[in-house]
mmCIF file of C-alpha atoms in Angstrom:
data_model
loop_
_atom_site.group_PDB
_atom_site.id
_atom_site.type_symbol
_atom_site.label_atom_id
_atom_site.label_comp_id
_atom_site.label_asym_id
_atom_site.label_seq_id
_atom_site.Cartn_x
_atom_site.Cartn_y
_atom_site.Cartn_z
ATOM 1 C CA MET H 1 68.119 -45.082 -12.147
ATOM 2 C CA ALA H 2 69.536 -41.565 -12.069
ATOM 3 C CA ASP H 3 70.689 -42.042 -15.650
ATOM 4 C CA GLN H 4 67.087 -42.568 -16.725
ATOM 5 C CA GLN H 5 66.129 -39.184 -15.271
ATOM 6 C CA ALA H 6 68.442 -37.114 -17.446
ATOM 7 C CA PRO H 7 66.576 -34.208 -19.035
ATOM 8 C CA ALA H 8 65.520 -34.372 -22.671
ATOM 9 C CA SER H 9 64.281 -30.771 -22.836
ATOM 10 C CA SER H 10 64.954 -27.316 -21.387
ATOM 11 C CA LYS H 11 62.608 -27.831 -18.418
ATOM 12 C CA ARG H 12 65.545 -28.414 -16.111
ATOM 13 C CA THR H 13 67.707 -25.492 -17.168
ATOM 14 C CA GLU H 14 66.673 -23.531 -14.073
ATOM 15 C CA LEU H 15 69.481 -23.942 -11.542
ATOM 16 C CA HIS H 16 72.791 -22.193 -11.147
ATOM 17 C CA MET H 17 75.323 -24.973 -11.208
ATOM 18 C CA ALA H 18 78.561 -24.944 -9.247
ATOM 19 C CA ARG H 19 80.615 -25.426 -12.410
ATOM 20 C CA SER H 20 80.320 -24.386 -16.046
ATOM 21 C CA MET H 21 81.910 -27.676 -17.101
ATOM 22 C CA CYS H 22 80.914 -31.211 -16.196
ATOM 23 C CA TRP H 23 83.061 -32.498 -13.355
ATOM 24 C CA HIS H 24 83.306 -35.895 -15.096
ATOM 25 C CA CYS H 25 83.719 -35.341 -18.837
ATOM 26 C CA GLN H 26 84.467 -31.588 -18.922
ATOM 27 C CA SER H 27 81.601 -30.887 -21.332
ATOM 28 C CA GLU H 28 79.873 -27.517 -21.024
ATOM 29 C CA VAL H 29 76.839 -27.421 -18.719
ATOM 30 C CA GLN H 30 74.373 -24.552 -18.630
ATOM 31 C CA GLY H 31 72.094 -25.117 -15.679
ATOM 32 C CA GLU H 32 71.115 -28.703 -16.413
ATOM 33 C CA TYR H 33 70.737 -31.155 -13.560
ATOM 34 C CA PHE H 34 72.683 -33.695 -15.609
ATOM 35 C CA CYS H 35 75.492 -33.455 -18.139
ATOM 36 C CA GLN H 36 74.053 -33.802 -21.633
ATOM 37 C CA GLN H 37 77.061 -35.849 -22.715
ATOM 38 C CA CYS H 38 77.865 -38.322 -19.933
ATOM 39 C CA VAL H 39 74.555 -38.023 -18.012
ATOM 40 C CA LYS H 40 76.286 -37.517 -14.655
ATOM 41 C CA VAL H 41 74.452 -35.500 -11.977
ATOM 42 C CA GLN H 42 75.896 -32.008 -11.555
ATOM 43 C CA PRO H 43 76.495 -30.086 -8.292
ATOM 44 C CA VAL H 44 74.199 -27.151 -7.601
ATOM 45 C CA ALA H 45 75.984 -23.952 -6.568
ATOM 46 C CA LYS H 46 76.195 -23.847 -2.774
ATOM 47 C CA ASP H 47 75.586 -20.097 -2.649
ATOM 48 C CA LEU H 48 72.312 -20.419 -4.543
ATOM 49 C CA ASP H 49 69.504 -18.623 -2.722
ATOM 50 C CA TYR H 50 66.498 -20.706 -1.754
ATOM 51 C CA PHE H 51 64.050 -18.847 -3.974
ATOM 52 C CA THR H 52 66.149 -19.450 -7.077
ATOM 53 C CA CYS H 53 66.862 -23.012 -5.998
ATOM 54 C CA LEU H 54 63.165 -23.870 -6.121
ATOM 55 C CA GLY H 55 62.385 -21.702 -9.124
ATOM 56 C CA PHE H 56 60.521 -18.864 -7.410
ATOM 57 C CA PRO H 57 61.069 -15.097 -7.506
ATOM 58 C CA ARG H 58 61.887 -13.244 -4.276
ATOM 59 C CA LYS H 59 58.257 -12.819 -3.308
ATOM 60 C CA LEU H 60 56.634 -13.247 0.085
ATOM 61 C CA VAL H 61 53.360 -14.750 -1.094
ATOM 62 C CA ILE H 62 54.041 -18.197 -2.535
ATOM 63 C CA ASP H 63 51.712 -20.825 -3.973
ATOM 64 C CA LEU H 64 52.358 -23.599 -1.459
ATOM 65 C CA HIS H 65 50.986 -26.293 -3.771
ATOM 66 C CA ALA H 66 53.405 -25.212 -6.502
ATOM 67 C CA LEU H 67 56.231 -25.056 -3.945
ATOM 68 C CA GLU H 68 55.489 -28.570 -2.727
ATOM 69 C CA ALA H 69 55.263 -29.910 -6.273
ATOM 70 C CA LYS H 70 58.636 -28.374 -7.153
ATOM 71 C CA PHE H 71 60.169 -29.770 -3.987
ATOM 72 C CA TYR H 72 58.985 -33.304 -4.717
ATOM 73 C CA GLN H 73 60.141 -33.046 -8.312
ATOM 74 C CA MET H 74 63.651 -32.012 -7.287
ATOM 75 C CA SER H 75 63.731 -34.504 -4.413
ATOM 76 C CA ARG H 76 63.090 -37.323 -6.868
ATOM 77 C CA VAL H 77 65.927 -36.082 -9.068
ATOM 78 C CA PHE H 78 68.522 -35.749 -6.316
ATOM 79 C CA HIS H 79 67.440 -38.286 -3.691
ATOM 80 C CA PRO H 80 70.490 -40.279 -2.519
ATOM 81 C CA ASP H 81 68.557 -43.559 -2.822
ATOM 82 C CA PHE H 82 68.773 -43.195 -6.603
ATOM 83 C CA TYR H 83 72.562 -43.131 -6.443
ATOM 84 C CA HIS H 84 73.356 -46.398 -4.682
ATOM 85 C CA GLY H 85 75.895 -48.179 -6.802
ATOM 86 C CA LYS H 86 77.165 -44.946 -8.351
ATOM 87 C CA ASP H 87 80.673 -43.695 -7.689
ATOM 88 C CA ASP H 88 81.573 -41.636 -4.624
ATOM 89 C CA SER H 89 81.472 -38.336 -6.523
ATOM 90 C CA GLU H 90 77.894 -38.844 -7.713
ATOM 91 C CA GLN H 91 76.761 -39.956 -4.266
ATOM 92 C CA SER H 92 78.366 -36.912 -2.663
ATOM 93 C CA ILE H 93 76.796 -34.538 -5.210
ATOM 94 C CA SER H 94 73.347 -36.063 -4.751
ATOM 95 C CA LEU H 95 73.642 -35.676 -0.961
ATOM 96 C CA GLY H 96 74.675 -32.032 -1.240
ATOM 97 C CA ASN H 97 71.982 -31.156 -3.770
ATOM 98 C CA SER H 98 69.304 -32.987 -1.789
ATOM 99 C CA ALA H 99 70.304 -31.218 1.449
ATOM 100 C CA LEU H 100 70.073 -27.795 -0.220
ATOM 101 C CA VAL H 101 66.637 -28.565 -1.658
ATOM 102 C CA ASN H 102 65.367 -29.783 1.728
ATOM 103 C CA VAL H 103 66.560 -26.687 3.598
ATOM 104 C CA ALA H 104 65.193 -24.394 0.889
ATOM 105 C CA TYR H 105 61.772 -26.042 1.059
ATOM 106 C CA ARG H 106 61.561 -25.968 4.866
ATOM 107 C CA THR H 107 62.477 -22.288 4.872
ATOM 108 C CA LEU H 108 60.132 -21.107 2.133
ATOM 109 C CA LYS H 109 57.048 -23.084 3.140
ATOM 110 C CA ASP H 110 56.790 -21.215 6.464
ATOM 111 C CA PRO H 111 55.775 -17.565 5.958
ATOM 112 C CA ILE H 112 57.732 -16.280 8.961
ATOM 113 C CA GLN H 113 60.918 -18.140 8.050
ATOM 114 C CA ARG H 114 60.392 -17.023 4.454
ATOM 115 C CA ALA H 115 60.185 -13.378 5.492
ATOM 116 C CA GLU H 116 63.196 -13.622 7.809
ATOM 117 C CA TYR H 117 65.184 -15.290 5.033
ATOM 118 C CA LEU H 118 64.219 -12.593 2.545
ATOM 119 C CA LEU H 119 65.354 -9.950 5.037
ATOM 120 C CA ARG H 120 68.716 -11.664 5.377
ATOM 121 C CA LEU H 121 69.071 -11.728 1.605
ATOM 122 C CA GLU H 122 68.003 -8.124 1.148
ATOM 123 C CA SER H 123 69.168 -6.218 4.196
ATOM 124 C CA GLY H 124 70.532 -8.325 7.034
ATOM 125 C CA SER H 125 69.016 -10.432 9.784
ATOM 126 C CA ALA H 126 65.483 -9.710 10.983
ATOM 127 C CA LYS H 127 66.686 -10.210 14.539
ATOM 128 C CA ASP H 128 69.125 -7.306 14.442
ATOM 129 C CA ILE H 129 66.612 -4.501 14.726
ATOM 130 C CA ARG H 130 66.453 -3.675 18.439
ATOM 131 C CA ASN H 131 67.079 -5.152 21.879
ATOM 132 C CA SER H 132 63.716 -4.345 23.457
ATOM 133 C CA PRO H 133 60.070 -4.088 22.345
ATOM 134 C CA PRO H 134 58.255 -0.754 21.944
ATOM 135 C CA ALA H 135 57.371 0.980 25.207
ATOM 136 C CA ASP H 136 53.688 -0.019 25.418
ATOM 137 C CA LEU H 137 54.406 -3.650 24.618
ATOM 138 C CA PHE H 138 57.391 -3.680 26.970
ATOM 139 C CA GLU H 139 55.257 -2.472 29.890
ATOM 140 C CA GLU H 140 52.576 -5.069 29.195
ATOM 141 C CA ILE H 141 55.118 -7.888 28.951
ATOM 142 C CA LEU H 142 56.925 -6.729 32.107
ATOM 143 C CA ALA H 143 53.667 -6.731 34.076
ATOM 144 C CA LEU H 144 52.811 -10.198 32.802
ATOM 145 C CA GLN H 145 56.257 -11.494 33.718
ATOM 146 C CA ASP H 146 55.772 -10.194 37.263
ATOM 147 C CA ASP H 147 52.376 -11.893 37.439
ATOM 148 C CA LEU H 148 53.857 -15.111 36.054
ATOM 149 C CA ASP H 149 56.531 -15.140 38.739
ATOM 150 C CA ALA H 150 53.902 -14.472 41.419
ATOM 151 C CA TYR H 151 51.637 -17.193 39.988
ATOM 152 C CA ARG H 152 54.410 -19.797 40.003
ATOM 153 C CA GLU H 153 55.239 -18.930 43.611
ATOM 154 C CA ALA H 154 51.563 -19.003 44.577
ATOM 155 C CA THR H 155 51.152 -22.400 42.904
ATOM 156 C CA GLU H 156 53.948 -23.849 45.008
ATOM 157 C CA THR H 157 52.527 -22.467 48.254
ATOM 158 C CA GLN H 158 48.828 -22.757 47.323
ATOM 159 C CA ALA H 159 48.374 -19.084 48.195
ATOM 160 C CA SER H 160 44.895 -17.628 48.480
ATOM 161 C CA ASN H 161 45.337 -15.277 45.529
ATOM 162 C CA LEU H 162 46.141 -18.107 43.078
ATOM 163 C CA GLN H 163 42.854 -17.876 41.177
ATOM 164 C CA GLU H 164 43.035 -14.086 41.007
ATOM 165 C CA LEU H 165 46.515 -14.276 39.472
ATOM 166 C CA ARG H 166 45.418 -16.977 37.038
ATOM 167 C CA ALA H 167 42.473 -14.873 35.877
ATOM 168 C CA ARG H 168 44.744 -11.858 35.360
ATOM 169 C CA LEU H 169 47.218 -13.927 33.384
ATOM 170 C CA GLN H 170 44.437 -15.359 31.251
ATOM 171 C CA LEU H 171 43.256 -11.857 30.390
ATOM 172 C CA GLY H 172 46.835 -10.881 29.521
ATOM 173 C CA ARG H 173 47.154 -13.936 27.314
ATOM 174 C CA GLU H 174 43.949 -13.097 25.456
ATOM 175 C CA SER H 175 45.148 -9.525 24.963
ATOM 176 C CA LEU H 176 48.467 -10.658 23.511
ATOM 177 C CA GLU H 177 46.830 -13.269 21.305
ATOM 178 C CA GLN H 178 44.671 -10.494 19.868
ATOM 179 C CA ARG H 179 47.826 -8.503 19.168
ATOM 180 C CA GLN H 180 49.274 -11.575 17.477
ATOM 181 C CA ARG H 181 46.292 -11.679 15.139
ATOM 182 C CA GLU H 182 46.733 -7.986 14.382
ATOM 183 C CA ILE H 183 50.392 -8.570 13.604
ATOM 184 C CA GLU H 184 49.490 -11.388 11.217
ATOM 185 C CA GLY H 185 47.257 -8.903 9.418
ATOM 186 C CA GLU H 186 50.068 -6.349 9.254
ATOM 187 C CA LEU H 187 52.362 -8.963 7.745
ATOM 188 C CA VAL H 188 49.807 -9.870 5.086
ATOM 189 C CA THR H 189 49.653 -6.201 4.081
ATOM 190 C CA LEU H 190 53.444 -5.807 4.069
ATOM 191 C CA PHE H 191 53.919 -9.028 2.086
ATOM 192 C CA ALA H 192 51.535 -7.710 -0.561
ATOM 193 C CA GLN H 193 53.357 -4.366 -0.646
ATOM 194 C CA TRP H 194 56.702 -6.108 -1.167
ATOM 195 C CA ASP H 195 55.376 -8.357 -3.916
ATOM 196 C CA ALA H 196 53.844 -5.378 -5.727
ATOM 197 C CA LEU H 197 57.183 -3.580 -5.988
ATOM 198 C CA PRO H 198 59.014 -3.759 -9.328
ATOM 199 C CA GLU H 199 62.148 -5.863 -9.293
ATOM 200 C CA GLN H 200 64.595 -3.292 -10.689
ATOM 201 C CA GLU H 201 66.888 -3.061 -7.672
ATOM 202 C CA ALA H 202 68.993 -0.246 -9.134
ATOM 203 C CA SER H 203 66.070 2.145 -9.568
ATOM 204 C CA ASP H 204 66.331 5.310 -7.463
ATOM 205 C CA THR H 205 62.577 5.285 -6.914
ATOM 206 C CA VAL H 206 62.246 1.591 -6.159
ATOM 207 C CA LEU H 207 65.086 1.258 -3.649
ATOM 208 C CA PRO H 208 63.592 3.634 -1.025
ATOM 209 C CA GLN H 209 60.254 1.854 -1.347
ATOM 210 C CA LYS H 210 61.884 -1.540 -0.858
ATOM 211 C CA GLU H 211 63.838 -0.299 2.144
ATOM 212 C CA ALA H 212 60.699 1.132 3.734
ATOM 213 C CA VAL H 213 58.784 -2.124 3.331
ATOM 214 C CA LEU H 214 61.714 -4.155 4.645
ATOM 215 C CA ARG H 215 61.965 -1.887 7.708
ATOM 216 C CA GLY H 216 58.264 -2.403 8.320
ATOM 217 C CA ILE H 217 58.609 -6.163 8.058
ATOM 218 C CA ARG H 218 61.566 -6.159 10.449
ATOM 219 C CA GLU H 219 59.612 -4.114 12.986
ATOM 220 C CA VAL H 220 56.556 -6.350 12.829
ATOM 221 C CA LEU H 221 58.575 -9.563 12.995
ATOM 222 C CA SER H 222 60.488 -8.214 15.985
ATOM 223 C CA ASN H 223 57.263 -7.375 17.834
ATOM 224 C CA ARG H 224 55.880 -10.779 16.884
ATOM 225 C CA THR H 225 58.882 -12.491 18.476
ATOM 226 C CA TYR H 226 58.407 -10.697 21.799
ATOM 227 C CA ILE H 227 54.705 -11.514 21.877
ATOM 228 C CA HIS H 228 55.203 -15.100 20.704
ATOM 229 C CA ASN H 229 57.717 -15.790 23.478
ATOM 230 C CA ILE H 230 55.546 -14.483 26.312
ATOM 231 C CA VAL H 231 52.428 -16.211 24.954
ATOM 232 C CA ASP H 232 54.349 -19.509 24.837
ATOM 233 C CA ASP H 233 55.388 -18.926 28.432
ATOM 234 C CA LEU H 234 51.792 -18.217 29.434
ATOM 235 C CA VAL H 235 50.484 -21.315 27.633
ATOM 236 C CA THR H 236 53.116 -23.502 29.298
ATOM 237 C CA THR H 237 52.386 -22.084 32.735
ATOM 238 C CA LEU H 238 48.583 -21.977 32.568
ATOM 239 C CA GLY H 239 48.147 -25.181 30.589
#
């Protein structure tokens, strides 16, 4: 069945392949999913970035319908079910290609994972920015943590101030959820700024702009993580 899916046009000359020659017949391959001569599936380069893998530029706003369509197209090409009865090499290649496509799709379809992945590609991990939140957020989170500890203790002992603590925690949760919404808005703005930048990485004028936007994204994602964690804790505790 895989043989029937060999490309007849240039539509599939999009991927960086692991080899410049077919692993089976040694014919030249130039980005095709299949060798034009022996029609064997070819291994995709393992160091291929996820954007290139799915045929998208390094942008932070992605058409999710187009992304899904590309994912399903490539899944049909590489799915291991199509390679039952083929030799071990073809089965192994289909598994590797399919795994890469799956991970790429899961990463790019989520805007936060997409942004964190872009940061890793461009300037290191998004999680390596600082060890603590900004001062105002830190104080708010610290106070809420103290109230959470007091609330859990009061719940166990049925203390008289249980409802007072719950009300205070609920207000804190609402405040942080509002900050979450503000952060989502900041990310939308930063995503648009990144996508509007020209792609010439070597430009002396573009590089500082890219670095500034990436720093902004790292900061916002870092703050989002702190808020997300405490909100999850509040939701779990308050129900």
